[in-house]
Each structure stands twice: as structure tokens, then as C-alpha cells.
Amino acid sequence: MTSLPAFPPPPGARAYALSTARGEFAVVDSSPAAGVEGRGVVLMLPGFTGSKEDFRLLHEPLAQRGYRVVAVDGRGQHESGGPRDDESAYSQRELARDVLAQAEALGGTVHLVGHSLGGQIARAAVLLDHSPFVSFTLVSSGPAEISVSQQQRVKLLRDALAVLSMEEVWEAIQAMGPPEEVGGPARGLGDQDQLRRRWLGHSPAQLLATGGQLCTEPDRVAELAALPLPFHVLSGAHDDTWPVAVLDDMALRLNARRTVVTGAEHSPNTDRPLPTARALADFWDGIGRVRDDDPPQAPAAPGAA
């Protein structure tokens, strides 16, 4: 972890290294608001080129609903350490085992949320062992590989990383145009200096390995649907990474609650955080308090936000 974080934590949250059986992971951790009864613990996993800061606008509204939110940088992401050259350290199974260790460190009874790549890593963790999780929410994260257009973008990035330094790749991204048009690591919550520091914190091996996973991920929805967990599929109204119709179909196959956040695209957590937080908390509240001996409750009906 870096000694001086690029992003100050949001109000009421603290940034620290979460110790687990598989090492330390940088997290931003917020507790329920003062005077609000605690309703559960949430573990949030960011997407490709993203970080725990992608969830920072969700901490306060979810704290007001009684939820402790722990957003994490995965191995080799931003402020969590990891090998710079060894792609094997970032196999999906290794990253999934990290998630199980994080859940264990938080008490082993958590609502799991994964955005984009984070959703597919979270899915792998749930398929290894679903017992630590009360529910599973996929945010803009589809059933299999990303769209062809996004595969082309990932290939460009992987090709660049093979011959250029992280700093050189950042400069190349900047030269492509305004962040709002180029997207990717140059777009996010923060100024360009903060986003540059985040980019430089990523391990190139992590980006190469997980970029490959996004382009080759098989459809494992049937395996996931067989598990006794409540599922939630949340997305924006438009998505270039997985078409919304594909996400609709996945939700049906999972018998999941379905939320489409109007006015949002691939990152509803940053595009429209308040309705996103409301949809998440409504889903968790509908599950209710779950004890170890409680049977899973059926997912709520599909809805919009």
C-alpha cells in the first residue's frame, strides 16, 4: 500500500489494510451512520482498471440505511500489492480465493457486490464456496465474455502493456482525446492526477491477466443459479460492455431481482449513486436478517430505479 493515498476516504469512512489469511488488501470501510441500527456488512469488488474508490459515493447513503460497506482493491489493483510480472498470481481462481479470505476477515456473513470484472471474480468465489455470503449482486457484469468492441479495446491495451511502461501507456491514453470520450482508466471519480496515480498503482501483470479473462470468460450462469443465494442484477440503462438485453436474460436465468438505473451507463455506482444505493439497500432489506440456520429467501420481483 502507498503511504499517501491518492484519494481521501469519503466522510465517515477510513482507509486501511485489511489483514487476511492471504495477505493484506487496501480497503475503504464505512460503518452505519450514528443512531442507525446495523443491518449487515457489504463487500464490494471493483472492475477492470478500477479501484475501491469507484464505490465512494455509495458509502454515505448505504451507511444511512444501516450497512457497513467495505470496498476493496483486489490483488495488484491500485493500493493492494501484487507481482508486477507474474500473471499466474492473477488467475481467476487465485483472485476468487482472495475474495473468500476477505469475506472471512470481515466475519464470514457478507453481502457480495461485484462491478464488471469484479462481478466475474466474485462469481468465481461464490462458486468455490457460497457459505460466507448472504446475497450476491452483479453490477454491470455479464454472463460470459465482454462484447466484441470491448474485446478490441482490451486487446489494444494488452498489446500496449506488452511493449510500453505504465507511464507510457498513460501518456498514450491521454493523447487519444478527452477522458469523457476515451473512457477507461482516464475516466472516473477524481482529477487526472488522482486517476494517473491510481493507474500507476496497478500491476501490469494483473491487467494483462484479467484483461484476458474478460475476453474468454465462459458462461457459468447455470452453475450460479443452482446455488441457494438471493441474486440481484443491477445495471445502467445502456452498456457497451454487456448489452442490457444480455443482462436482462441473465437475471431471468438466475431468478434474480433486476434493477435498471435510468440515466446510468456501465458504472451506475458513479453515474447515479443515490438510486443505485437505494436499489442495493432495498434488495438487502428485502432479504432481512439472515441467521446461519435460516433458509435463503426468494429474490424480490424485478424493478427499476
PDB file of C-alpha atoms in Angstrom:
ATOM      1  CA  MET A   1       0.000   0.000   0.000  1.00  0.00           C
ATOM      2  CA  THR A   2       1.122   3.568  -0.642  1.00  0.00           C
ATOM      3  CA  SER A   3       1.911   5.795   2.342  1.00  0.00           C
ATOM      4  CA  LEU A   4      -0.102   8.730   0.960  1.00  0.00           C
ATOM      5  CA  PRO A   5      -3.370   7.659  -0.672  1.00  0.00           C
ATOM      6  CA  ALA A   6      -4.356   9.281  -3.962  1.00  0.00           C
ATOM      7  CA  PHE A   7      -7.967   9.576  -2.803  1.00  0.00           C
ATOM      8  CA  PRO A   8      -9.034  10.683   0.693  1.00  0.00           C
ATOM      9  CA  PRO A   9     -11.765   8.376   2.032  1.00  0.00           C
ATOM     10  CA  PRO A  10     -15.340   9.682   1.945  1.00  0.00           C
ATOM     11  CA  PRO A  11     -16.903  11.205   5.098  1.00  0.00           C
ATOM     12  CA  GLY A  12     -17.399   8.640   7.831  1.00  0.00           C
ATOM     13  CA  ALA A  13     -15.062   6.084   6.223  1.00  0.00           C
ATOM     14  CA  ARG A  14     -11.477   5.074   6.855  1.00  0.00           C
ATOM     15  CA  ALA A  15      -8.812   3.620   4.590  1.00  0.00           C
ATOM     16  CA  TYR A  16      -6.556   0.863   5.905  1.00  0.00           C
ATOM     17  CA  ALA A  17      -5.016  -2.510   5.095  1.00  0.00           C
ATOM     18  CA  LEU A  18      -7.367  -5.412   5.801  1.00  0.00           C
ATOM     19  CA  SER A  19      -5.374  -8.375   7.100  1.00  0.00           C
ATOM     20  CA  THR A  20      -6.481 -11.747   5.753  1.00  0.00           C
ATOM     21  CA  ALA A  21      -5.162 -15.281   5.551  1.00  0.00           C
ATOM     22  CA  ARG A  22      -3.951 -14.412   2.039  1.00  0.00           C
ATOM     23  CA  GLY A  23      -2.238 -11.138   2.861  1.00  0.00           C
ATOM     24  CA  GLU A  24      -3.258  -7.506   3.181  1.00  0.00           C
ATOM     25  CA  PHE A  25      -5.707  -5.688   0.926  1.00  0.00           C
ATOM     26  CA  ALA A  26      -6.348  -1.959   0.756  1.00  0.00           C
ATOM     27  CA  VAL A  27      -9.924  -1.132   1.734  1.00  0.00           C
ATOM     28  CA  VAL A  28     -12.216   1.792   2.395  1.00  0.00           C
ATOM     29  CA  ASP A  29     -14.506   0.865   5.269  1.00  0.00           C
ATOM     30  CA  SER A  30     -17.563   2.805   6.459  1.00  0.00           C
ATOM     31  CA  SER A  31     -19.823   1.945   9.387  1.00  0.00           C
ATOM     32  CA  PRO A  32     -23.569   2.510   9.727  1.00  0.00           C
ATOM     33  CA  ALA A  33     -24.459   6.132  10.456  1.00  0.00           C
ATOM     34  CA  ALA A  34     -24.715   7.228  14.084  1.00  0.00           C
ATOM     35  CA  GLY A  35     -28.040   6.243  15.578  1.00  0.00           C
ATOM     36  CA  VAL A  36     -28.860   3.843  12.733  1.00  0.00           C
ATOM     37  CA  GLU A  37     -29.231   0.169  13.570  1.00  0.00           C
ATOM     38  CA  GLY A  38     -26.713  -2.023  11.757  1.00  0.00           C
ATOM     39  CA  ARG A  39     -28.235  -4.251   9.107  1.00  0.00           C
ATOM     40  CA  GLY A  40     -25.251  -6.053   7.616  1.00  0.00           C
ATOM     41  CA  VAL A  41     -21.806  -5.975   6.052  1.00  0.00           C
ATOM     42  CA  VAL A  42     -21.165  -5.423   2.348  1.00  0.00           C
ATOM     43  CA  LEU A  43     -18.009  -6.380   0.411  1.00  0.00           C
ATOM     44  CA  MET A  44     -17.585  -4.530  -2.901  1.00  0.00           C
ATOM     45  CA  LEU A  45     -15.185  -5.530  -5.706  1.00  0.00           C
ATOM     46  CA  PRO A  46     -14.231  -3.048  -8.458  1.00  0.00           C
ATOM     47  CA  GLY A  47     -13.897  -3.582 -12.183  1.00  0.00           C
ATOM     48  CA  PHE A  48     -11.076  -3.706 -14.701  1.00  0.00           C
ATOM     49  CA  THR A  49      -8.671  -0.715 -14.304  1.00  0.00           C
ATOM     50  CA  GLY A  50     -10.888   0.421 -11.430  1.00  0.00           C
ATOM     51  CA  SER A  51     -10.448   0.554  -7.674  1.00  0.00           C
ATOM     52  CA  LYS A  52     -12.271   0.713  -4.362  1.00  0.00           C
ATOM     53  CA  GLU A  53     -12.794   4.452  -4.948  1.00  0.00           C
ATOM     54  CA  ASP A  54     -15.351   3.647  -7.645  1.00  0.00           C
ATOM     55  CA  PHE A  55     -17.795   2.966  -4.793  1.00  0.00           C
ATOM     56  CA  ARG A  56     -17.055   6.051  -2.698  1.00  0.00           C
ATOM     57  CA  LEU A  57     -20.365   7.773  -3.496  1.00  0.00           C
ATOM     58  CA  LEU A  58     -22.232   4.726  -2.154  1.00  0.00           C
ATOM     59  CA  HIS A  59     -20.721   4.722   1.338  1.00  0.00           C
ATOM     60  CA  GLU A  60     -22.746   7.552   2.844  1.00  0.00           C
ATOM     61  CA  PRO A  61     -26.215   6.614   1.531  1.00  0.00           C
ATOM     62  CA  LEU A  62     -25.685   2.958   2.468  1.00  0.00           C
ATOM     63  CA  ALA A  63     -24.451   3.974   5.932  1.00  0.00           C
ATOM     64  CA  GLN A  64     -27.711   5.869   6.346  1.00  0.00           C
ATOM     65  CA  ARG A  65     -29.541   2.608   5.613  1.00  0.00           C
ATOM     66  CA  GLY A  66     -27.549   0.747   8.279  1.00  0.00           C
ATOM     67  CA  TYR A  67     -24.930  -1.022   6.174  1.00  0.00           C
ATOM     68  CA  ARG A  68     -21.221  -1.296   6.786  1.00  0.00           C
ATOM     69  CA  VAL A  69     -19.547  -1.030   3.380  1.00  0.00           C
ATOM     70  CA  VAL A  70     -16.057  -2.380   2.711  1.00  0.00           C
ATOM     71  CA  ALA A  71     -14.745  -1.597  -0.781  1.00  0.00           C
ATOM     72  CA  VAL A  72     -11.518  -3.392  -1.658  1.00  0.00           C
ATOM     73  CA  ASP A  73      -8.642  -3.150  -4.106  1.00  0.00           C
ATOM     74  CA  GLY A  74      -8.016  -6.677  -5.332  1.00  0.00           C
ATOM     75  CA  ARG A  75      -4.568  -8.163  -5.597  1.00  0.00           C
ATOM     76  CA  GLY A  76      -2.465  -5.946  -7.873  1.00  0.00           C
ATOM     77  CA  GLN A  77      -5.118  -3.213  -8.054  1.00  0.00           C
ATOM     78  CA  HIS A  78      -4.242   0.357  -7.072  1.00  0.00           C
ATOM     79  CA  GLU A  79      -3.123   0.197  -3.416  1.00  0.00           C
ATOM     80  CA  SER A  80      -3.117  -3.584  -2.905  1.00  0.00           C
ATOM     81  CA  GLY A  81       0.218  -5.205  -3.610  1.00  0.00           C
ATOM     82  CA  GLY A  82       0.896  -7.927  -6.121  1.00  0.00           C
ATOM     83  CA  PRO A  83       3.576  -9.178  -8.517  1.00  0.00           C
ATOM     84  CA  ARG A  84       4.313  -6.819 -11.419  1.00  0.00           C
ATOM     85  CA  ASP A  85       5.388  -9.513 -13.891  1.00  0.00           C
ATOM     86  CA  ASP A  86       3.826 -12.834 -12.832  1.00  0.00           C
ATOM     87  CA  GLU A  87       0.420 -13.268 -14.473  1.00  0.00           C
ATOM     88  CA  SER A  88      -0.149 -16.617 -12.737  1.00  0.00           C
ATOM     89  CA  ALA A  89      -0.722 -14.742  -9.466  1.00  0.00           C
ATOM     90  CA  TYR A  90      -3.860 -13.294 -11.061  1.00  0.00           C
ATOM     91  CA  SER A  91      -5.586 -16.415 -12.294  1.00  0.00           C
ATOM     92  CA  GLN A  92      -9.301 -16.174 -11.638  1.00  0.00           C
ATOM     93  CA  ARG A  93      -9.111 -18.945  -9.048  1.00  0.00           C
ATOM     94  CA  GLU A  94      -6.385 -17.127  -7.101  1.00  0.00           C
ATOM     95  CA  LEU A  95      -8.381 -13.904  -7.145  1.00  0.00           C
ATOM     96  CA  ALA A  96     -11.505 -15.795  -6.068  1.00  0.00           C
ATOM     97  CA  ARG A  97      -9.644 -17.278  -3.123  1.00  0.00           C
ATOM     98  CA  ASP A  98      -8.618 -13.741  -2.159  1.00  0.00           C
ATOM     99  CA  VAL A  99     -12.305 -12.772  -2.040  1.00  0.00           C
ATOM    100  CA  LEU A 100     -13.110 -15.698   0.249  1.00  0.00           C
ATOM    101  CA  ALA A 101     -10.269 -14.622   2.544  1.00  0.00           C
ATOM    102  CA  GLN A 102     -11.578 -11.051   2.591  1.00  0.00           C
ATOM    103  CA  ALA A 103     -15.063 -12.265   3.483  1.00  0.00           C
ATOM    104  CA  GLU A 104     -13.639 -14.439   6.254  1.00  0.00           C
ATOM    105  CA  ALA A 105     -11.734 -11.466   7.669  1.00  0.00           C
ATOM    106  CA  LEU A 106     -14.995  -9.489   7.781  1.00  0.00           C
ATOM    107  CA  GLY A 107     -16.804 -12.160   9.744  1.00  0.00           C
ATOM    108  CA  GLY A 108     -17.962 -14.501   7.006  1.00  0.00           C
ATOM    109  CA  THR A 109     -21.531 -13.195   6.669  1.00  0.00           C
ATOM    110  CA  VAL A 110     -21.488 -10.555   3.954  1.00  0.00           C
ATOM    111  CA  HIS A 111     -23.467  -9.219   1.035  1.00  0.00           C
ATOM    112  CA  LEU A 112     -21.187  -9.539  -2.001  1.00  0.00           C
ATOM    113  CA  VAL A 113     -21.186  -6.922  -4.768  1.00  0.00           C
ATOM    114  CA  GLY A 114     -19.015  -7.086  -7.891  1.00  0.00           C
ATOM    115  CA  HIS A 115     -18.808  -4.452 -10.617  1.00  0.00           C
ATOM    116  CA  SER A 116     -17.924  -5.615 -14.144  1.00  0.00           C
ATOM    117  CA  LEU A 117     -14.687  -7.681 -13.847  1.00  0.00           C
ATOM    118  CA  GLY A 118     -15.281  -7.689 -10.091  1.00  0.00           C
ATOM    119  CA  GLY A 119     -18.584  -9.430 -10.690  1.00  0.00           C
ATOM    120  CA  GLN A 120     -16.930 -12.267 -12.567  1.00  0.00           C
ATOM    121  CA  ILE A 121     -14.250 -12.660  -9.892  1.00  0.00           C
ATOM    122  CA  ALA A 122     -16.992 -12.591  -7.253  1.00  0.00           C
ATOM    123  CA  ARG A 123     -18.911 -15.244  -9.186  1.00  0.00           C
ATOM    124  CA  ALA A 124     -15.840 -17.484  -9.176  1.00  0.00           C
ATOM    125  CA  ALA A 125     -15.567 -17.021  -5.400  1.00  0.00           C
ATOM    126  CA  VAL A 126     -19.239 -17.852  -4.837  1.00  0.00           C
ATOM    127  CA  LEU A 127     -18.883 -20.984  -6.978  1.00  0.00           C
ATOM    128  CA  LEU A 128     -15.901 -22.077  -4.880  1.00  0.00           C
ATOM    129  CA  ASP A 129     -17.771 -21.530  -1.598  1.00  0.00           C
ATOM    130  CA  HIS A 130     -21.059 -19.680  -1.231  1.00  0.00           C
ATOM    131  CA  SER A 131     -21.321 -20.139   2.533  1.00  0.00           C
ATOM    132  CA  PRO A 132     -19.769 -16.763   3.570  1.00  0.00           C
ATOM    133  CA  PHE A 133     -22.317 -14.795   1.543  1.00  0.00           C
ATOM    134  CA  VAL A 134     -25.820 -13.608   2.377  1.00  0.00           C
ATOM    135  CA  SER A 135     -26.503 -12.380  -1.159  1.00  0.00           C
ATOM    136  CA  PHE A 136     -24.741 -11.670  -4.430  1.00  0.00           C
ATOM    137  CA  THR A 137     -25.226  -8.573  -6.604  1.00  0.00           C
ATOM    138  CA  LEU A 138     -23.735  -8.320 -10.099  1.00  0.00           C
ATOM    139  CA  VAL A 139     -23.347  -4.682 -11.162  1.00  0.00           C
ATOM    140  CA  SER A 140     -22.964  -4.286 -14.941  1.00  0.00           C
ATOM    141  CA  SER A 141     -21.339  -7.719 -15.059  1.00  0.00           C
ATOM    142  CA  GLY A 142     -22.493 -10.230 -17.632  1.00  0.00           C
ATOM    143  CA  PRO A 143     -22.745 -13.980 -18.069  1.00  0.00           C
ATOM    144  CA  ALA A 144     -19.669 -14.580 -20.230  1.00  0.00           C
ATOM    145  CA  GLU A 145     -17.081 -12.684 -22.282  1.00  0.00           C
ATOM    146  CA  ILE A 146     -17.372  -8.943 -22.939  1.00  0.00           C
ATOM    147  CA  SER A 147     -18.700  -7.530 -26.217  1.00  0.00           C
ATOM    148  CA  VAL A 148     -16.576  -7.686 -29.365  1.00  0.00           C
ATOM    149  CA  SER A 149     -15.988  -3.921 -29.344  1.00  0.00           C
ATOM    150  CA  GLN A 150     -14.747  -4.057 -25.766  1.00  0.00           C
ATOM    151  CA  GLN A 151     -12.580  -7.083 -26.544  1.00  0.00           C
ATOM    152  CA  GLN A 152     -10.893  -4.948 -29.201  1.00  0.00           C
ATOM    153  CA  ARG A 153     -10.231  -2.189 -26.643  1.00  0.00           C
ATOM    154  CA  VAL A 154      -8.795  -4.683 -24.169  1.00  0.00           C
ATOM    155  CA  LYS A 155      -6.568  -6.146 -26.887  1.00  0.00           C
ATOM    156  CA  LEU A 156      -5.204  -2.679 -27.687  1.00  0.00           C
ATOM    157  CA  LEU A 157      -4.417  -2.149 -24.027  1.00  0.00           C
ATOM    158  CA  ARG A 158      -2.788  -5.557 -23.616  1.00  0.00           C
ATOM    159  CA  ASP A 159      -0.696  -5.013 -26.755  1.00  0.00           C
ATOM    160  CA  ALA A 160       0.450  -1.639 -25.411  1.00  0.00           C
ATOM    161  CA  LEU A 161       1.332  -3.084 -22.000  1.00  0.00           C
ATOM    162  CA  ALA A 162       3.484  -5.702 -23.691  1.00  0.00           C
ATOM    163  CA  VAL A 163       5.863  -3.058 -25.083  1.00  0.00           C
ATOM    164  CA  LEU A 164       5.353   0.123 -23.057  1.00  0.00           C
ATOM    165  CA  SER A 165       5.719   1.114 -19.411  1.00  0.00           C
ATOM    166  CA  MET A 166       2.642   2.009 -17.353  1.00  0.00           C
ATOM    167  CA  GLU A 167       3.640   5.682 -17.576  1.00  0.00           C
ATOM    168  CA  GLU A 168       3.981   5.467 -21.363  1.00  0.00           C
ATOM    169  CA  VAL A 169       0.606   3.778 -21.695  1.00  0.00           C
ATOM    170  CA  TRP A 170      -0.983   6.531 -19.579  1.00  0.00           C
ATOM    171  CA  GLU A 171       0.520   9.195 -21.834  1.00  0.00           C
ATOM    172  CA  ALA A 172      -0.792   7.340 -24.891  1.00  0.00           C
ATOM    173  CA  ILE A 173      -4.286   7.193 -23.368  1.00  0.00           C
ATOM    174  CA  GLN A 174      -4.150  10.928 -22.651  1.00  0.00           C
ATOM    175  CA  ALA A 175      -3.171  11.634 -26.250  1.00  0.00           C
ATOM    176  CA  MET A 176      -6.250   9.831 -27.562  1.00  0.00           C
ATOM    177  CA  GLY A 177      -8.648  12.577 -26.515  1.00  0.00           C
ATOM    178  CA  PRO A 178     -10.756  13.917 -23.616  1.00  0.00           C
ATOM    179  CA  PRO A 179     -11.354  11.419 -20.769  1.00  0.00           C
ATOM    180  CA  GLU A 180     -15.120  11.576 -21.234  1.00  0.00           C
ATOM    181  CA  GLU A 181     -14.650  10.338 -24.799  1.00  0.00           C
ATOM    182  CA  VAL A 182     -11.759   7.924 -24.301  1.00  0.00           C
ATOM    183  CA  GLY A 183     -13.056   6.381 -21.078  1.00  0.00           C
ATOM    184  CA  GLY A 184     -11.110   3.547 -19.448  1.00  0.00           C
ATOM    185  CA  PRO A 185      -8.614   4.412 -16.706  1.00  0.00           C
ATOM    186  CA  ALA A 186      -8.650   8.123 -17.610  1.00  0.00           C
ATOM    187  CA  ARG A 187     -12.305   8.422 -16.586  1.00  0.00           C
ATOM    188  CA  GLY A 188     -13.549   8.107 -13.030  1.00  0.00           C
ATOM    189  CA  LEU A 189     -14.200   9.878  -9.747  1.00  0.00           C
ATOM    190  CA  GLY A 190     -11.213  12.170  -9.324  1.00  0.00           C
ATOM    191  CA  ASP A 191      -8.981  14.556 -11.191  1.00  0.00           C
ATOM    192  CA  GLN A 192      -6.439  13.424 -13.763  1.00  0.00           C
ATOM    193  CA  ASP A 193      -3.573  13.403 -11.255  1.00  0.00           C
ATOM    194  CA  GLN A 194      -5.517  11.107  -8.928  1.00  0.00           C
ATOM    195  CA  LEU A 195      -6.523   8.832 -11.782  1.00  0.00           C
ATOM    196  CA  ARG A 196      -2.943   8.750 -13.071  1.00  0.00           C
ATOM    197  CA  ARG A 197      -1.674   7.721  -9.634  1.00  0.00           C
ATOM    198  CA  ARG A 198      -4.312   5.014  -9.490  1.00  0.00           C
ATOM    199  CA  TRP A 199      -3.301   3.728 -12.935  1.00  0.00           C
ATOM    200  CA  LEU A 200       0.385   3.626 -11.981  1.00  0.00           C
ATOM    201  CA  GLY A 201      -0.504   1.647  -8.853  1.00  0.00           C
ATOM    202  CA  HIS A 202      -1.940  -1.206 -10.895  1.00  0.00           C
ATOM    203  CA  SER A 203       0.235  -4.204 -11.657  1.00  0.00           C
ATOM    204  CA  PRO A 204       0.774  -4.681 -15.406  1.00  0.00           C
ATOM    205  CA  ALA A 205       0.557  -8.448 -14.889  1.00  0.00           C
ATOM    206  CA  GLN A 206      -2.819  -8.045 -13.200  1.00  0.00           C
ATOM    207  CA  LEU A 207      -4.145  -6.010 -16.129  1.00  0.00           C
ATOM    208  CA  LEU A 208      -2.796  -8.478 -18.685  1.00  0.00           C
ATOM    209  CA  ALA A 209      -4.229 -11.497 -16.870  1.00  0.00           C
ATOM    210  CA  THR A 210      -7.654 -10.070 -16.053  1.00  0.00           C
ATOM    211  CA  GLY A 211      -7.984  -8.461 -19.478  1.00  0.00           C
ATOM    212  CA  GLY A 212      -7.533 -11.914 -20.969  1.00  0.00           C
ATOM    213  CA  GLN A 213     -10.154 -13.311 -18.611  1.00  0.00           C
ATOM    214  CA  LEU A 214     -12.711 -10.713 -19.696  1.00  0.00           C
ATOM    215  CA  CYS A 215     -12.240 -11.778 -23.327  1.00  0.00           C
ATOM    216  CA  THR A 216     -12.557 -15.521 -22.715  1.00  0.00           C
ATOM    217  CA  GLU A 217     -14.890 -15.944 -19.703  1.00  0.00           C
ATOM    218  CA  PRO A 218     -17.308 -18.866 -20.207  1.00  0.00           C
ATOM    219  CA  ASP A 219     -20.994 -18.740 -19.342  1.00  0.00           C
ATOM    220  CA  ARG A 220     -21.386 -20.135 -15.814  1.00  0.00           C
ATOM    221  CA  VAL A 221     -24.873 -18.828 -15.070  1.00  0.00           C
ATOM    222  CA  ALA A 222     -26.400 -22.302 -14.743  1.00  0.00           C
ATOM    223  CA  GLU A 223     -23.838 -23.216 -12.077  1.00  0.00           C
ATOM    224  CA  LEU A 224     -24.551 -19.987 -10.218  1.00  0.00           C
ATOM    225  CA  ALA A 225     -28.322 -20.405 -10.429  1.00  0.00           C
ATOM    226  CA  ALA A 226     -28.042 -23.784  -8.696  1.00  0.00           C
ATOM    227  CA  LEU A 227     -26.758 -22.157  -5.506  1.00  0.00           C
ATOM    228  CA  PRO A 228     -29.102 -21.250  -2.625  1.00  0.00           C
ATOM    229  CA  LEU A 229     -28.441 -17.494  -2.703  1.00  0.00           C
ATOM    230  CA  PRO A 230     -30.568 -14.442  -3.469  1.00  0.00           C
ATOM    231  CA  PHE A 231     -29.233 -12.739  -6.619  1.00  0.00           C
ATOM    232  CA  HIS A 232     -29.516  -9.186  -7.895  1.00  0.00           C
ATOM    233  CA  VAL A 233     -28.564  -7.966 -11.369  1.00  0.00           C
ATOM    234  CA  LEU A 234     -28.140  -4.181 -11.467  1.00  0.00           C
ATOM    235  CA  SER A 235     -27.040  -2.081 -14.424  1.00  0.00           C
ATOM    236  CA  GLY A 236     -27.446   1.218 -16.167  1.00  0.00           C
ATOM    237  CA  ALA A 237     -29.927   1.684 -18.988  1.00  0.00           C
ATOM    238  CA  HIS A 238     -27.124   1.491 -21.571  1.00  0.00           C
ATOM    239  CA  ASP A 239     -23.990  -0.650 -21.539  1.00  0.00           C
ATOM    240  CA  ASP A 240     -21.364  -1.235 -24.241  1.00  0.00           C
ATOM    241  CA  THR A 241     -19.564  -3.939 -22.275  1.00  0.00           C
ATOM    242  CA  TRP A 242     -22.517  -6.319 -21.931  1.00  0.00           C
ATOM    243  CA  PRO A 243     -25.705  -5.273 -23.738  1.00  0.00           C
ATOM    244  CA  VAL A 244     -28.608  -4.621 -21.382  1.00  0.00           C
ATOM    245  CA  ALA A 245     -30.644  -7.341 -23.097  1.00  0.00           C
ATOM    246  CA  VAL A 246     -27.917  -9.838 -22.196  1.00  0.00           C
ATOM    247  CA  LEU A 247     -28.079  -8.715 -18.563  1.00  0.00           C
ATOM    248  CA  ASP A 248     -31.892  -8.992 -18.628  1.00  0.00           C
ATOM    249  CA  ASP A 249     -31.630 -12.580 -19.839  1.00  0.00           C
ATOM    250  CA  MET A 250     -29.023 -13.434 -17.191  1.00  0.00           C
ATOM    251  CA  ALA A 251     -31.310 -12.092 -14.475  1.00  0.00           C
ATOM    252  CA  LEU A 252     -34.129 -14.339 -15.714  1.00  0.00           C
ATOM    253  CA  ARG A 253     -31.842 -17.363 -15.719  1.00  0.00           C
ATOM    254  CA  LEU A 254     -30.776 -16.569 -12.148  1.00  0.00           C
ATOM    255  CA  ASN A 255     -34.325 -15.810 -10.950  1.00  0.00           C
ATOM    256  CA  ALA A 256     -32.696 -12.605  -9.745  1.00  0.00           C
ATOM    257  CA  ARG A 257     -34.022  -9.238  -8.775  1.00  0.00           C
ATOM    258  CA  ARG A 258     -33.410  -6.930 -11.759  1.00  0.00           C
ATOM    259  CA  THR A 259     -32.690  -3.210 -11.432  1.00  0.00           C
ATOM    260  CA  VAL A 260     -32.061  -0.851 -14.345  1.00  0.00           C
ATOM    261  CA  VAL A 261     -30.835   2.557 -13.197  1.00  0.00           C
ATOM    262  CA  THR A 262     -32.126   5.189 -15.600  1.00  0.00           C
ATOM    263  CA  GLY A 263     -29.596   7.772 -16.764  1.00  0.00           C
ATOM    264  CA  ALA A 264     -26.661   5.461 -15.990  1.00  0.00           C
ATOM    265  CA  GLU A 265     -24.331   3.501 -18.241  1.00  0.00           C
ATOM    266  CA  HIS A 266     -21.645   0.909 -17.348  1.00  0.00           C
ATOM    267  CA  SER A 267     -20.960   2.388 -13.902  1.00  0.00           C
ATOM    268  CA  PRO A 268     -24.250   3.215 -12.162  1.00  0.00           C
ATOM    269  CA  ASN A 269     -22.286   3.407  -8.894  1.00  0.00           C
ATOM    270  CA  THR A 270     -20.606   6.586 -10.219  1.00  0.00           C
ATOM    271  CA  ASP A 271     -23.181   7.762 -12.795  1.00  0.00           C
ATOM    272  CA  ARG A 272     -26.181   7.744 -10.436  1.00  0.00           C
ATOM    273  CA  PRO A 273     -25.039   6.704  -6.948  1.00  0.00           C
ATOM    274  CA  LEU A 274     -28.169   7.601  -4.978  1.00  0.00           C
ATOM    275  CA  PRO A 275     -30.664   5.438  -6.904  1.00  0.00           C
ATOM    276  CA  THR A 276     -28.001   2.727  -7.113  1.00  0.00           C
ATOM    277  CA  ALA A 277     -27.536   2.766  -3.332  1.00  0.00           C
ATOM    278  CA  ARG A 278     -31.293   2.770  -2.804  1.00  0.00           C
ATOM    279  CA  ALA A 279     -31.744  -0.254  -5.074  1.00  0.00           C
ATOM    280  CA  LEU A 280     -28.963  -2.151  -3.305  1.00  0.00           C
ATOM    281  CA  ALA A 281     -30.307  -1.420   0.184  1.00  0.00           C
ATOM    282  CA  ASP A 282     -33.879  -2.242  -0.833  1.00  0.00           C
ATOM    283  CA  PHE A 283     -32.691  -5.631  -2.086  1.00  0.00           C
ATOM    284  CA  TRP A 284     -30.775  -6.377   1.118  1.00  0.00           C
ATOM    285  CA  ASP A 285     -33.614  -5.144   3.330  1.00  0.00           C
ATOM    286  CA  GLY A 286     -35.952  -7.478   1.463  1.00  0.00           C
ATOM    287  CA  ILE A 287     -33.776 -10.433   2.345  1.00  0.00           C
ATOM    288  CA  GLY A 288     -33.991  -9.466   6.006  1.00  0.00           C
ATOM    289  CA  ARG A 289     -31.757 -10.571   8.808  1.00  0.00           C
ATOM    290  CA  VAL A 290     -30.261 -13.925   7.943  1.00  0.00           C
ATOM    291  CA  ARG A 291     -29.091 -16.303  10.632  1.00  0.00           C
ATOM    292  CA  ASP A 292     -26.859 -19.275   9.938  1.00  0.00           C
ATOM    293  CA  ASP A 293     -29.832 -21.616  10.272  1.00  0.00           C
ATOM    294  CA  ASP A 294     -32.266 -19.556   8.161  1.00  0.00           C
ATOM    295  CA  PRO A 295     -33.247 -20.871   4.723  1.00  0.00           C
ATOM    296  CA  PRO A 296     -32.499 -18.479   1.855  1.00  0.00           C
ATOM    297  CA  GLN A 297     -35.380 -16.190   0.926  1.00  0.00           C
ATOM    298  CA  ALA A 298     -36.655 -15.807  -2.600  1.00  0.00           C
ATOM    299  CA  PRO A 299     -35.414 -12.787  -4.554  1.00  0.00           C
ATOM    300  CA  ALA A 300     -37.712  -9.798  -4.852  1.00  0.00           C
ATOM    301  CA  ALA A 301     -39.509  -9.024  -8.084  1.00  0.00           C
ATOM    302  CA  PRO A 302     -37.683  -7.143 -10.854  1.00  0.00           C
ATOM    303  CA  GLY A 303     -37.688  -3.366 -10.604  1.00  0.00           C
ATOM    304  CA  ALA A 304     -36.191  -0.112 -11.857  1.00  0.00           C
ATOM    305  CA  ALA A 305     -34.537   2.841 -10.185  1.00  0.00           C
TER     306      ALA A 305
END
